[in-house]
Amino acid sequence: DAGVIQSPRHEVTEMGQEVTLRCKPISGHDYLFWYRQTMMRGLELLIYFNNNVPIDDSGMPEDRFSAKMPNASFSTLKIQPSEPRDSAVYFCASSLYRGEELFFGSGTQLSVL
Amino acid sequence: AQSVAQPEDQVNVAEGNPLTVKCTYSVSGNPYLFWYVQYPNRGLQFLLKYITGDNLVKGSYGFEAEFNKSQTSFHLKKPSALVSDSALYFCAVRDNQAGTALIFGKGTTLSVSS
């Protein structure tokens, strides 16, 4: 398996624009997680899915953020409109079972100017 | 609520010396504990985990960690550090009974000098 695949690797956009981050989990993994990493706040859990259903979205910063998982092999994290404070590295991770270790993608480095 | 603390932002050791990266946690139920490593411009990689059983857990690249329930700690250790071990290390905890997702510490930068 190729592991968790995220795209794009880097995204530079202007404030107010819509940003869509994409993730393909490892085949067969039932859990998918979105994390955000910044120097100030470290790794923050944004949302996670089980069998394509959102389970906990309490970490989503505000209504500008939304996440979907239309099928078992694809998830998106959308920011609309984007703001400079959204600049961070966004990681997607998947796991086979709830208690098992997470497998992380390489992340998307987002810069909002 | 669950939480995890890594009290040191940075740990510096000389190559060949033993290393310890500290982690303490707080959960209301039974903890699942993990260590991950992150190299520059890469995602996190799993090192080891404690679910139940022996308090000393062995993982990848010669790392091990000791679960101490009374001190609520899960320190990462390695008997002999390598320069290539230099990276950012994250401790993470999950409250098994609460059914929550994995929560990560702020991370500790390990620097191994030659």
Coordinates of C-alpha atoms in Angstrom, one line a residue:
Chain A
D1 CA 0.0 0.0 0.0
A2 CA 1.2 3.5 -0.8
G3 CA 0.3 4.8 2.6
V4 CA -1.9 7.8 3.4
I5 CA -1.8 10.2 0.4
Q6 CA -2.4 13.9 0.8
S7 CA -2.6 16.6 -1.9
P8 CA -1.5 19.2 -2.5
R9 CA 1.9 19.1 -0.6
H10 CA 2.0 22.9 -0.6
E11 CA -0.8 25.5 -1.1
V12 CA -0.3 29.2 -1.2
T13 CA -3.4 31.3 -1.4
E14 CA -4.7 34.7 -0.7
M15 CA -7.0 35.6 2.2
G16 CA -10.6 35.1 1.3
Q17 CA -10.0 32.3 -1.2
E18 CA -11.4 28.8 -0.8
V19 CA -8.9 26.1 0.0
T20 CA -9.6 22.3 -0.4
L21 CA -7.2 19.7 1.0
R22 CA -7.5 16.1 0.0
C23 CA -6.7 12.8 1.6
K24 CA -6.7 9.2 0.5
P25 CA -6.5 6.8 3.5
I26 CA -4.9 3.4 3.6
S27 CA -7.3 0.9 2.0
G28 CA -9.3 -1.0 4.6
H29 CA -8.8 1.5 7.4
D30 CA -12.0 2.4 9.1
Y31 CA -10.9 5.6 10.8
L32 CA -9.7 8.9 9.3
F33 CA -8.4 11.9 11.2
W34 CA -7.6 15.5 10.3
Y35 CA -5.0 17.2 12.4
R36 CA -3.5 20.7 12.2
Q37 CA 0.1 21.5 13.2
T38 CA 1.4 24.9 14.2
M39 CA 4.4 26.0 16.2
M40 CA 2.2 27.7 18.8
R41 CA -0.5 25.0 19.3
G42 CA 1.3 21.9 18.3
L43 CA -0.9 19.1 16.8
E44 CA -4.6 19.7 17.1
L45 CA -7.3 17.2 16.2
L46 CA -9.8 18.8 13.9
I47 CA -12.2 16.0 13.1
Y48 CA -12.4 12.3 12.7
F49 CA -14.5 9.8 10.8
N50 CA -15.5 6.2 11.4
N51 CA -16.7 4.3 8.3
N52 CA -17.2 7.7 6.5
V53 CA -19.3 9.2 9.3
P54 CA -18.0 12.2 11.3
I55 CA -17.7 11.2 14.9
D56 CA -16.2 14.2 16.6
D57 CA -15.8 17.6 15.0
S58 CA -15.4 19.6 18.2
G59 CA -11.9 20.6 17.1
M60 CA -13.0 22.3 14.0
P61 CA -12.1 26.0 14.6
E62 CA -15.2 27.6 13.2
D63 CA -17.8 27.5 10.5
R64 CA -15.3 28.4 7.9
F65 CA -13.9 24.8 8.2
S66 CA -15.8 21.8 6.8
A67 CA -14.8 18.2 6.2
K68 CA -16.4 15.4 4.2
M69 CA -15.8 11.8 3.5
P70 CA -18.0 10.8 0.6
N71 CA -16.5 7.3 0.4
A72 CA -14.0 5.0 2.2
S73 CA -11.1 6.1 0.0
F74 CA -11.4 9.9 0.0
S75 CA -11.8 12.8 2.3
T76 CA -11.6 16.6 1.9
L77 CA -11.0 19.5 4.3
K78 CA -12.3 22.8 3.1
I79 CA -11.7 26.3 4.4
Q80 CA -13.9 29.0 3.0
P81 CA -13.0 31.8 3.3
S82 CA -9.4 31.3 4.3
E83 CA -7.5 33.6 6.7
P84 CA -3.8 34.1 7.4
R85 CA -4.2 32.5 10.8
D86 CA -5.2 29.3 9.0
S87 CA -1.6 28.9 7.8
A88 CA -0.3 25.6 9.2
V89 CA 0.5 22.1 8.2
Y90 CA -2.6 19.9 7.8
F91 CA -2.2 16.2 8.3
C92 CA -4.5 13.4 7.5
A93 CA -4.1 10.0 9.2
S94 CA -5.9 6.7 9.2
S95 CA -6.1 3.7 11.4
L96 CA -7.5 0.2 11.1
Y97 CA -9.2 0.2 14.5
R98 CA -10.0 2.8 17.0
G99 CA -7.2 1.8 19.4
E100 CA -4.6 1.2 16.8
E101 CA -1.7 3.4 15.8
L102 CA -2.3 6.1 13.2
F103 CA -0.6 6.3 9.9
F104 CA 0.0 9.8 8.8
G105 CA 0.3 11.4 5.4
S106 CA 3.1 13.8 4.5
G107 CA 0.9 16.8 5.2
T108 CA -0.2 19.9 3.3
Q109 CA 1.7 23.1 4.0
L110 CA -0.9 25.8 3.8
S111 CA 0.1 29.5 3.5
V112 CA -2.6 32.1 3.4
L113 CA -1.3 35.5 2.5
Chain B
A1 CA -10.7 15.4 29.9
Q2 CA -7.6 13.7 28.7
S3 CA -4.3 15.5 28.3
V4 CA -0.6 14.8 27.7
A5 CA 2.4 16.9 28.7
Q6 CA 6.0 16.9 27.4
P7 CA 7.8 19.1 29.9
E8 CA 10.9 19.6 27.8
D9 CA 10.9 21.5 24.5
Q10 CA 14.4 20.2 23.7
V11 CA 16.7 17.4 24.8
N12 CA 20.3 17.4 23.9
V13 CA 22.5 14.3 24.2
A14 CA 25.9 13.2 22.8
E15 CA 26.0 10.3 20.4
G16 CA 26.4 7.0 22.3
N17 CA 24.8 8.3 25.5
P18 CA 21.5 7.1 26.8
L19 CA 18.5 9.4 26.1
T20 CA 15.2 10.0 27.8
V21 CA 12.3 12.0 26.5
K22 CA 9.6 12.6 29.2
C23 CA 5.9 12.4 28.9
T24 CA 3.1 12.5 31.5
Y25 CA -0.6 12.0 30.9
S26 CA -4.0 12.5 32.4
V27 CA -7.0 10.4 31.6
S28 CA -10.1 9.3 33.5
G29 CA -10.0 5.7 32.3
N30 CA -7.4 3.4 31.1
P31 CA -4.8 5.0 28.8
Y32 CA -3.6 3.9 25.4
L33 CA -0.2 5.5 25.1
F34 CA 1.9 6.1 21.9
W35 CA 5.2 7.7 20.8
Y36 CA 5.6 9.1 17.3
V37 CA 8.6 10.7 15.6
Q38 CA 8.6 13.4 13.0
Y39 CA 11.5 14.2 10.7
P40 CA 11.6 17.5 8.9
N41 CA 8.9 18.0 6.2
R42 CA 7.5 14.6 6.9
G43 CA 4.4 13.1 8.6
L44 CA 4.5 11.5 12.0
Q45 CA 5.8 7.9 12.2
F46 CA 4.7 5.4 14.8
L47 CA 7.4 4.2 17.2
L48 CA 5.7 2.2 19.9
K49 CA 2.5 1.9 22.0
Y50 CA 1.3 0.7 25.3
I51 CA -2.1 -0.9 25.6
T52 CA -1.8 -3.4 28.4
G53 CA 0.6 -5.9 29.7
D54 CA 4.3 -5.4 30.4
N55 CA 5.2 -1.9 31.5
L56 CA 8.3 -1.8 29.4
V57 CA 7.4 -1.6 25.7
K58 CA 9.9 -2.0 22.9
G59 CA 9.5 -0.3 19.6
S60 CA 11.2 0.7 16.3
Y61 CA 14.9 1.8 15.9
G62 CA 15.9 0.5 19.4
F63 CA 13.5 2.8 21.3
E64 CA 11.6 1.7 24.4
A65 CA 9.2 3.3 26.8
E66 CA 8.2 2.5 30.3
F67 CA 4.6 2.9 31.5
N68 CA 4.4 4.0 35.1
K69 CA 0.8 4.1 36.3
S70 CA 1.5 5.7 39.8
Q71 CA 3.4 8.5 38.2
T72 CA 1.2 8.7 35.1
S73 CA 4.3 8.7 33.0
F74 CA 5.4 7.1 29.7
H75 CA 9.0 8.2 29.1
L76 CA 10.8 7.3 25.9
K77 CA 14.2 5.9 26.2
K78 CA 17.1 4.5 24.2
P79 CA 20.3 3.1 25.6
S80 CA 22.7 4.6 23.0
A81 CA 21.7 7.6 20.9
L82 CA 22.5 8.1 17.3
V83 CA 22.9 11.3 15.4
S84 CA 20.1 10.0 13.1
D85 CA 17.7 10.0 16.1
S86 CA 17.6 13.8 15.9
A87 CA 14.0 14.6 15.3
L88 CA 10.8 15.9 16.9
Y89 CA 9.1 13.3 19.2
F90 CA 5.5 13.3 20.2
C91 CA 3.8 11.5 23.0
A92 CA 0.1 10.8 22.6
V93 CA -2.7 9.4 24.7
R94 CA -6.2 8.1 24.2
D95 CA -8.7 7.4 26.9
N96 CA -10.0 3.9 26.0
Q97 CA -13.1 4.1 28.2
A98 CA -14.1 7.5 27.0
G99 CA -13.6 6.5 23.4
T100 CA -11.9 9.7 22.4
A101 CA -9.4 10.2 19.6
L102 CA -5.6 10.4 20.1
I103 CA -4.4 13.6 21.7
F104 CA -0.8 14.7 21.2
G105 CA 1.7 16.5 23.4
K106 CA 3.5 19.6 22.1
G107 CA 6.5 17.6 21.1
T108 CA 10.1 17.5 22.2
T109 CA 13.0 18.2 19.8
L110 CA 15.8 15.7 20.3
S111 CA 19.2 16.8 19.2
V112 CA 22.0 14.2 19.2
S113 CA 25.5 15.6 18.7
S114 CA 28.5 13.7 17.3

